[in-house]
Amino acid sequence: MTENAIILGIETSCDETSVSIIEDNPDGIPKILSNIISSQVEVHQEFGGVVPELAARSHVEKIDQIAKKAIVESGINLKNVSAIAATYGPGLIVCLSVGLSFAKAMAATLKVPFIGVNHLEGHALSPKLNSKLDYPYLLLLISGGHSQYLSVNNLGEYQRLGTTIDDALGEAFDKTAKMLDLGYPGGPSVEKASKLGDKNFFTLPEPIVNKAGCNLSFAGLKTAILRITKKIETDQEKFDLAASFQKTIEDILTIKTKVAFDEFKKLNSEKSGSFVIAGGVAANKGIRKKLIELSNKYNFNPIFPDLKLCGDNAAMIAMVGLEKFKNKQFDSLDLPASPRLPLDKNAKFLKGAGVVL
Ligand code: KG4
Ligand code: ZN
């Protein structure tokens, strides 16, 4: 029997049902014993986006089997689990409730602590499953619902430096894919199509890049794409538009990340440090390459989660659970699901923002 803490994590905030078991390694990086992820892509494909009722039903149908699979694959005995961690927000309330109830029931049955985890903190700490990473660090969180620059000062201590004032970056990829009829989910299909096109063929707007600060905006880009889509006739033009979109995103992130570097340094006695890029969009190879080059130029250390840990998964939830467990930050079984749960609770709500952050 191991002495190390073992955390069982559960993620059901959107369209992935996932259960993972990780084991602490006091001398290094925690070990992922299992991380079962069941995606609902086929369920939502025909609708071109996540349908909450269908997503919740699918979580209910699958959670038992996924949990069983994760336990068997990990090789652990359930009596050695130290705590159960589950996402309690942000996300779709009907989906969050499935994982949360399952986690609370497990914690009560096994008589171990229950730990509620902010899904965004899961993304923020996801690289700790493959890299050594100390606080504070700069984080660019780019997912289907969020696009933010944050200074991660400590566990649970976030300072937002910038955020999207309209669409999230993943949403921009998904909508572009839909307009170009490239398939769902959009991010990977736009990236694939962009490789076949000429990135300089279309000139697209770069909203608010010249404004001070590191807020982001993608809505204008979407409108421009819609306008061009109506005129294009060939597959090649489609690929050119996907390539031009990918290039424009890389340019916007390059400009705004430079500003975020300066803002992070201002907060940290002019010291640079680690720059974490996390969330589903962090799987984009073009974005990865650009941000690695930029980090090297400005003396930041770029850190990404493993490709398979960029999208939603329970290992990242267990990772936060492990840090909270070590700090004895446990939650009561009354903890409600919170569809809106910002990382920086003091950050102002931005007028005009499509996403409440
Ligand atoms: O983090 P995530 O799995 O779920 C949320 O918490 O939102 O992110 C999903 C988003 C989707 O919008 C998806 O299209 C995008 O990440 N994504 C990508 C890529 N892979 C996934 N976007 C661009 N390039 C990719 N390779
Ligand atoms: Zn996510």
Short mmCIF file of C-alpha atoms and ligand atoms in Angstrom, two decimals:
data_model
loop_
_atom_site.label_atom_id
_atom_site.label_comp_id
_atom_site.label_asym_id
_atom_site.label_seq_id
_atom_site.Cartn_x
_atom_site.Cartn_y
_atom_site.Cartn_z
CA MET A 1 0.00 0.00 0.00
CA THR A 2 1.29 3.46 -0.93
CA GLU A 3 1.64 6.32 1.54
CA ASN A 4 1.14 8.92 -1.17
CA ALA A 5 -2.15 10.79 -1.52
CA ILE A 6 -4.41 9.36 -4.21
CA ILE A 7 -7.11 11.61 -5.68
CA LEU A 8 -10.07 10.54 -7.78
CA GLY A 9 -11.21 13.42 -10.04
CA ILE A 10 -14.48 13.82 -11.94
CA GLU A 11 -15.24 16.21 -14.83
CA THR A 12 -18.70 16.69 -16.39
CA SER A 13 -18.96 20.46 -16.91
CA CYS A 14 -19.68 20.33 -20.66
CA ASP A 15 -19.47 17.55 -23.24
CA GLU A 16 -16.77 15.27 -21.87
CA THR A 17 -17.45 12.66 -19.18
CA SER A 18 -14.15 11.98 -17.50
CA VAL A 19 -12.83 10.23 -14.40
CA SER A 20 -9.17 10.08 -13.44
CA ILE A 21 -7.05 8.80 -10.59
CA ILE A 22 -3.71 10.42 -9.82
CA GLU A 23 -1.09 9.69 -7.19
CA ASP A 24 1.07 12.28 -5.52
CA ASN A 25 4.82 12.12 -5.97
CA PRO A 26 6.38 14.27 -3.22
CA ASP A 27 9.69 14.38 -5.16
CA GLY A 28 8.29 15.37 -8.52
CA ILE A 29 5.34 15.27 -10.86
CA PRO A 30 2.16 13.43 -9.76
CA LYS A 31 1.49 10.18 -11.60
CA ILE A 32 -1.64 9.74 -13.70
CA LEU A 33 -2.83 6.20 -12.88
CA SER A 34 -5.84 6.50 -15.19
CA ASN A 35 -7.62 9.25 -17.11
CA ILE A 36 -10.69 8.02 -18.97
CA ILE A 37 -12.28 10.63 -21.25
CA SER A 38 -15.50 9.93 -23.10
CA SER A 39 -16.32 12.62 -25.62
CA GLN A 40 -19.85 13.32 -26.82
CA VAL A 41 -18.79 14.58 -30.26
CA GLU A 42 -21.21 12.21 -32.08
CA VAL A 43 -24.11 13.30 -29.85
CA HIS A 44 -23.74 17.00 -30.74
CA GLN A 45 -22.22 16.79 -34.21
CA GLU A 46 -25.47 17.19 -36.14
CA PHE A 47 -26.33 20.33 -34.12
CA GLY A 48 -22.93 21.99 -34.61
CA GLY A 49 -22.70 22.76 -30.87
CA VAL A 50 -23.38 21.32 -27.42
CA VAL A 51 -27.07 20.69 -26.59
CA PRO A 52 -27.26 20.89 -22.75
CA GLU A 53 -30.10 18.37 -22.24
CA LEU A 54 -28.44 15.78 -24.46
CA ALA A 55 -25.10 16.39 -22.77
CA ALA A 56 -26.56 15.86 -19.29
CA ARG A 57 -28.35 12.69 -20.36
CA SER A 58 -25.15 11.31 -21.82
CA HIS A 59 -23.23 12.04 -18.57
CA VAL A 60 -25.91 10.19 -16.57
CA GLU A 61 -25.72 7.22 -18.91
CA LYS A 62 -21.94 6.99 -18.86
CA ILE A 63 -20.57 8.14 -15.51
CA ASP A 64 -20.82 4.74 -13.77
CA GLN A 65 -18.95 2.88 -16.49
CA ILE A 66 -16.32 5.58 -16.89
CA ALA A 67 -15.67 5.59 -13.13
CA LYS A 68 -15.42 1.77 -13.07
CA LYS A 69 -13.01 1.82 -16.00
CA ALA A 70 -10.82 4.48 -14.33
CA ILE A 71 -10.67 2.48 -11.10
CA VAL A 72 -9.83 -0.82 -12.84
CA GLU A 73 -7.21 0.79 -15.08
CA SER A 74 -5.52 2.54 -12.14
CA GLY A 75 -5.04 -0.77 -10.33
CA ILE A 76 -5.83 0.86 -6.98
CA ASN A 77 -8.06 -0.38 -4.23
CA LEU A 78 -10.80 2.17 -3.55
CA LYS A 79 -10.02 2.12 0.16
CA ASN A 80 -6.69 3.81 -0.65
CA VAL A 81 -8.35 6.89 -2.20
CA SER A 82 -7.56 9.99 -0.11
CA ALA A 83 -10.24 12.35 -1.51
CA ILE A 84 -12.79 12.80 -4.28
CA ALA A 85 -12.56 15.99 -6.38
CA ALA A 86 -15.17 17.15 -8.89
CA THR A 87 -15.78 20.20 -11.07
CA TYR A 88 -18.50 22.42 -9.54
CA GLY A 89 -18.32 25.26 -12.08
CA PRO A 90 -18.28 27.04 -14.44
CA GLY A 91 -20.29 25.06 -16.96
CA LEU A 92 -23.75 23.82 -17.81
CA ILE A 93 -25.66 23.36 -14.55
CA VAL A 94 -27.42 20.18 -15.68
CA CYS A 95 -24.04 18.67 -16.61
CA LEU A 96 -22.13 19.85 -13.53
CA SER A 97 -24.82 18.38 -11.26
CA VAL A 98 -24.25 14.85 -12.60
CA GLY A 99 -20.53 14.70 -11.73
CA LEU A 100 -21.01 16.62 -8.51
CA SER A 101 -23.70 14.30 -7.14
CA PHE A 102 -21.68 11.24 -8.14
CA ALA A 103 -18.58 12.65 -6.41
CA LYS A 104 -20.45 13.53 -3.21
CA ALA A 105 -22.01 10.06 -3.04
CA MET A 106 -18.56 8.46 -3.48
CA ALA A 107 -16.97 10.69 -0.84
CA ALA A 108 -19.77 9.93 1.64
CA THR A 109 -19.59 6.19 1.00
CA LEU A 110 -15.80 6.01 1.23
CA LYS A 111 -15.77 8.47 4.17
CA VAL A 112 -13.10 10.65 2.55
CA PRO A 113 -13.05 14.44 1.97
CA PHE A 114 -14.95 15.94 -0.94
CA ILE A 115 -13.23 18.77 -2.87
CA GLY A 116 -15.04 21.09 -5.31
CA VAL A 117 -12.83 22.28 -8.18
CA ASN A 118 -13.15 25.29 -10.48
CA HIS A 119 -12.88 23.88 -14.01
CA LEU A 120 -10.75 26.87 -15.10
CA GLU A 121 -8.31 26.19 -12.28
CA GLY A 122 -8.09 22.66 -13.67
CA HIS A 123 -6.88 24.07 -16.99
CA ALA A 124 -4.57 26.50 -15.15
CA LEU A 125 -2.83 23.67 -13.27
CA SER A 126 -2.99 21.05 -16.04
CA PRO A 127 0.72 21.45 -17.03
CA LYS A 128 1.68 20.38 -13.49
CA LEU A 129 0.91 16.84 -14.70
CA ASN A 130 3.88 16.93 -17.05
CA SER A 131 6.16 19.80 -15.95
CA LYS A 132 7.54 21.25 -12.78
CA LEU A 133 5.87 24.62 -12.30
CA ASP A 134 6.15 27.10 -9.44
CA TYR A 135 3.93 30.06 -8.56
CA PRO A 136 3.68 32.80 -9.68
CA TYR A 137 3.27 32.26 -13.41
CA LEU A 138 1.59 33.92 -16.36
CA LEU A 139 -1.37 32.02 -17.82
CA LEU A 140 -3.10 32.33 -21.17
CA LEU A 141 -6.30 30.33 -20.85
CA ILE A 142 -7.87 29.73 -24.25
CA SER A 143 -10.88 27.41 -24.36
CA GLY A 144 -14.37 27.16 -25.78
CA GLY A 145 -15.83 29.55 -23.19
CA HIS A 146 -12.89 31.64 -21.98
CA SER A 147 -9.92 33.64 -23.25
CA GLN A 148 -7.95 35.35 -20.51
CA TYR A 149 -4.48 36.38 -19.43
CA LEU A 150 -4.00 35.85 -15.69
CA SER A 151 -1.22 36.10 -13.18
CA VAL A 152 -1.46 32.87 -11.18
CA ASN A 153 -0.08 34.00 -7.85
CA ASN A 154 -0.86 30.86 -5.87
CA LEU A 155 -3.41 28.07 -5.59
CA GLY A 156 -6.77 29.86 -5.80
CA GLU A 157 -5.12 33.29 -6.21
CA TYR A 158 -5.63 34.76 -9.64
CA GLN A 159 -5.28 38.25 -11.01
CA ARG A 160 -6.86 38.83 -14.37
CA LEU A 161 -4.71 40.93 -16.70
CA GLY A 162 -6.92 40.74 -19.76
CA THR A 163 -9.96 38.98 -21.14
CA THR A 164 -12.04 38.74 -24.27
CA ILE A 165 -14.62 41.48 -24.51
CA ASP A 166 -16.87 39.33 -26.74
CA ASP A 167 -16.32 35.78 -28.05
CA ALA A 168 -13.93 33.22 -26.63
CA LEU A 169 -11.16 32.03 -28.95
CA GLY A 170 -12.45 28.44 -29.11
CA GLU A 171 -15.87 29.82 -29.99
CA ALA A 172 -14.30 31.84 -32.84
CA PHE A 173 -12.68 28.64 -34.18
CA ASP A 174 -15.97 26.72 -33.83
CA LYS A 175 -18.03 29.44 -35.57
CA THR A 176 -15.49 29.77 -38.37
CA ALA A 177 -15.62 26.01 -38.91
CA LYS A 178 -19.40 26.14 -39.03
CA MET A 179 -19.44 29.00 -41.55
CA LEU A 180 -16.91 27.18 -43.74
CA ASP A 181 -18.71 23.86 -43.27
CA LEU A 182 -15.54 22.20 -42.07
CA GLY A 183 -17.07 19.96 -39.42
CA TYR A 184 -17.40 19.79 -35.64
CA PRO A 185 -15.56 20.36 -33.33
CA GLY A 186 -14.25 23.39 -35.12
CA GLY A 187 -10.77 24.01 -33.75
CA PRO A 188 -9.03 20.92 -35.11
CA SER A 189 -10.88 21.11 -38.45
CA VAL A 190 -9.93 24.78 -39.04
CA GLU A 191 -6.34 23.99 -38.14
CA LYS A 192 -6.29 21.07 -40.59
CA ALA A 193 -7.89 23.10 -43.41
CA SER A 194 -5.50 26.01 -42.79
CA LYS A 195 -2.56 23.80 -43.80
CA LEU A 196 -3.95 23.57 -47.34
CA GLY A 197 -4.42 27.30 -47.83
CA ASP A 198 -2.54 30.56 -48.45
CA LYS A 199 -2.43 32.48 -45.17
CA ASN A 200 -1.91 35.80 -46.94
CA PHE A 201 -4.84 35.45 -49.33
CA PHE A 202 -7.40 37.31 -47.22
CA THR A 203 -6.71 40.28 -44.98
CA LEU A 204 -8.84 39.97 -41.85
CA PRO A 205 -9.39 42.54 -39.08
CA GLU A 206 -7.42 42.33 -35.84
CA PRO A 207 -9.93 43.87 -33.40
CA ILE A 208 -8.57 46.08 -30.58
CA VAL A 209 -4.94 45.01 -31.08
CA ASN A 210 -3.83 48.64 -31.01
CA LYS A 211 -5.73 49.44 -27.81
CA ALA A 212 -3.74 49.56 -24.59
CA GLY A 213 -3.85 46.51 -22.32
CA CYS A 214 -4.21 42.85 -23.13
CA ASN A 215 -7.93 42.43 -23.60
CA LEU A 216 -8.93 40.39 -26.64
CA SER A 217 -11.77 40.59 -29.15
CA PHE A 218 -12.81 38.13 -31.84
CA ALA A 219 -16.36 39.15 -32.81
CA GLY A 220 -15.28 41.47 -35.65
CA LEU A 221 -13.25 38.68 -37.13
CA LYS A 222 -16.29 36.43 -37.17
CA THR A 223 -18.35 39.08 -39.01
CA ALA A 224 -15.60 39.50 -41.61
CA ILE A 225 -15.47 35.75 -42.17
CA LEU A 226 -19.23 35.58 -42.59
CA ARG A 227 -19.04 38.33 -45.23
CA ILE A 228 -16.26 36.59 -47.18
CA THR A 229 -17.89 33.13 -46.88
CA LYS A 230 -20.87 34.39 -48.85
CA LYS A 231 -18.61 35.18 -51.80
CA ILE A 232 -16.29 32.18 -51.94
CA GLU A 233 -16.95 29.44 -54.45
CA THR A 234 -14.12 26.92 -54.39
CA ASP A 235 -12.64 24.60 -51.77
CA GLN A 236 -9.28 26.29 -52.29
CA GLU A 237 -10.78 29.66 -51.27
CA LYS A 238 -12.18 27.96 -48.17
CA PHE A 239 -8.73 26.67 -47.25
CA ASP A 240 -7.24 30.13 -47.93
CA LEU A 241 -9.80 31.65 -45.55
CA ALA A 242 -9.05 29.06 -42.86
CA ALA A 243 -5.32 29.76 -43.26
CA SER A 244 -5.86 33.53 -43.11
CA PHE A 245 -7.98 33.09 -39.96
CA GLN A 246 -5.30 30.93 -38.31
CA LYS A 247 -2.61 33.50 -39.19
CA THR A 248 -4.72 36.40 -37.88
CA ILE A 249 -5.25 34.60 -34.55
CA GLU A 250 -1.52 33.96 -34.27
CA ASP A 251 -0.83 37.66 -34.96
CA ILE A 252 -3.39 38.86 -32.39
CA LEU A 253 -2.02 36.52 -29.71
CA THR A 254 1.55 37.58 -30.49
CA ILE A 255 0.74 41.28 -30.05
CA LYS A 256 -1.35 40.83 -26.89
CA THR A 257 0.99 38.32 -25.26
CA LYS A 258 3.82 40.88 -25.48
CA VAL A 259 1.62 43.29 -23.50
CA ALA A 260 0.74 40.53 -21.02
CA PHE A 261 4.47 39.82 -20.52
CA ASP A 262 5.00 43.47 -19.54
CA GLU A 263 1.98 43.50 -17.22
CA PHE A 264 3.09 40.29 -15.53
CA LYS A 265 6.58 41.70 -15.02
CA LYS A 266 5.16 44.90 -13.52
CA LEU A 267 3.39 42.78 -10.91
CA ASN A 268 6.42 40.63 -10.20
CA SER A 269 9.32 43.05 -9.59
CA GLU A 270 10.20 43.08 -13.32
CA LYS A 271 10.91 39.35 -13.25
CA SER A 272 9.76 37.13 -16.13
CA GLY A 273 8.95 33.48 -15.42
CA SER A 274 6.89 30.60 -16.71
CA PHE A 275 4.22 31.24 -19.31
CA VAL A 276 1.50 28.57 -19.32
CA ILE A 277 -0.80 28.24 -22.33
CA ALA A 278 -3.75 25.99 -21.43
CA GLY A 279 -7.30 25.09 -22.50
CA GLY A 280 -8.62 23.32 -25.60
CA VAL A 281 -7.17 25.87 -28.06
CA ALA A 282 -3.68 25.31 -26.60
CA ALA A 283 -3.68 22.10 -28.69
CA ASN A 284 -3.33 24.26 -31.83
CA LYS A 285 0.18 23.61 -33.19
CA GLY A 286 0.49 26.95 -35.02
CA ILE A 287 -0.38 28.87 -31.85
CA ARG A 288 2.03 26.71 -29.84
CA LYS A 289 4.89 27.39 -32.26
CA LYS A 290 4.30 31.18 -32.32
CA LEU A 291 4.04 31.48 -28.54
CA ILE A 292 7.15 29.35 -27.96
CA GLU A 293 9.16 31.64 -30.31
CA LEU A 294 7.80 34.74 -28.59
CA SER A 295 8.51 33.39 -25.09
CA ASN A 296 12.08 32.54 -26.03
CA LYS A 297 12.57 36.06 -27.38
CA TYR A 298 11.25 37.72 -24.21
CA ASN A 299 12.85 35.38 -21.71
CA PHE A 300 9.70 33.58 -20.58
CA ASN A 301 9.61 29.82 -20.18
CA PRO A 302 6.70 28.47 -22.28
CA ILE A 303 4.85 25.54 -20.72
CA PHE A 304 1.95 23.61 -22.28
CA PRO A 305 -0.10 20.72 -20.97
CA ASP A 306 0.41 17.45 -22.86
CA LEU A 307 -1.72 17.51 -26.02
CA LYS A 308 -4.17 15.01 -24.52
CA LEU A 309 -4.58 17.20 -21.41
CA CYS A 310 -5.43 20.44 -23.30
CA GLY A 311 -9.10 19.58 -23.72
CA ASP A 312 -11.43 18.82 -20.84
CA ASN A 313 -10.29 15.91 -18.69
CA ALA A 314 -10.53 14.74 -15.09
CA ALA A 315 -6.78 14.42 -14.47
CA MET A 316 -6.52 18.24 -14.33
CA ILE A 317 -9.43 18.29 -11.85
CA ALA A 318 -7.67 15.67 -9.71
CA MET A 319 -4.48 17.82 -9.94
CA VAL A 320 -6.26 20.79 -8.33
CA GLY A 321 -7.88 18.34 -5.89
CA LEU A 322 -4.41 17.13 -4.88
CA GLU A 323 -3.12 20.65 -4.16
CA LYS A 324 -6.28 21.51 -2.19
CA PHE A 325 -6.04 18.18 -0.32
CA LYS A 326 -2.50 19.02 0.77
CA ASN A 327 -3.76 22.41 2.03
CA LYS A 328 -6.71 20.68 3.75
CA GLN A 329 -9.13 22.76 1.68
CA PHE A 330 -12.16 20.50 1.79
CA ASP A 331 -15.77 21.29 0.90
CA SER A 332 -19.05 20.35 2.47
CA LEU A 333 -21.44 18.02 0.69
CA ASP A 334 -23.79 21.04 0.34
CA LEU A 335 -21.53 22.74 -2.21
CA PRO A 336 -23.83 23.78 -5.07
CA ALA A 337 -22.97 23.71 -8.77
CA SER A 338 -21.93 27.21 -9.91
CA PRO A 339 -22.48 27.84 -13.64
CA ARG A 340 -20.52 31.12 -13.31
CA LEU A 341 -17.29 30.92 -11.42
CA PRO A 342 -14.54 33.42 -12.29
CA LEU A 343 -10.94 32.72 -11.34
CA ASP A 344 -10.33 36.34 -10.34
CA LYS A 345 -13.32 37.22 -8.18
CA ASN A 346 -12.29 40.89 -8.05
CA ALA A 347 -12.05 41.40 -11.81
CA LYS A 348 -14.57 43.85 -13.20
CA PHE A 349 -17.36 42.61 -15.41
CA LEU A 350 -16.57 44.04 -18.83
CA LYS A 351 -19.45 45.76 -20.51
CA GLY A 352 -20.01 44.30 -23.94
CA ALA A 353 -18.47 40.97 -23.04
CA GLY A 354 -20.48 38.08 -24.39
CA VAL A 355 -19.10 35.82 -21.69
CA VAL A 356 -19.47 36.58 -18.00
CA LEU A 357 -16.03 36.14 -16.52
O1 KG4 B 1 -11.00 23.41 -22.91
P1 KG4 B 1 -11.99 22.83 -23.83
O2 KG4 B 1 -11.88 21.36 -24.18
O3 KG4 B 1 -13.44 23.05 -23.33
C1 KG4 B 1 -13.82 24.23 -22.65
O4 KG4 B 1 -13.56 24.30 -21.43
O5 KG4 B 1 -14.34 25.11 -23.34
O6 KG4 B 1 -11.92 23.70 -25.18
C2 KG4 B 1 -12.71 23.39 -26.28
C3 KG4 B 1 -12.37 24.35 -27.41
C4 KG4 B 1 -13.30 24.19 -28.61
O7 KG4 B 1 -13.77 25.47 -28.98
C5 KG4 B 1 -12.40 23.59 -29.66
O8 KG4 B 1 -12.78 23.91 -31.00
C6 KG4 B 1 -11.06 24.19 -29.30
O9 KG4 B 1 -11.03 24.12 -27.89
N1 KG4 B 1 -9.93 23.43 -29.87
C7 KG4 B 1 -9.06 23.95 -30.76
C8 KG4 B 1 -8.18 22.90 -31.14
N2 KG4 B 1 -8.56 21.78 -30.44
C9 KG4 B 1 -9.64 22.13 -29.67
N3 KG4 B 1 -8.96 25.19 -31.28
C10 KG4 B 1 -7.98 25.42 -32.17
N4 KG4 B 1 -7.11 24.46 -32.59
C11 KG4 B 1 -7.17 23.19 -32.10
N5 KG4 B 1 -6.32 22.27 -32.52
ZN ZN B 2 -12.39 23.36 -20.41
#
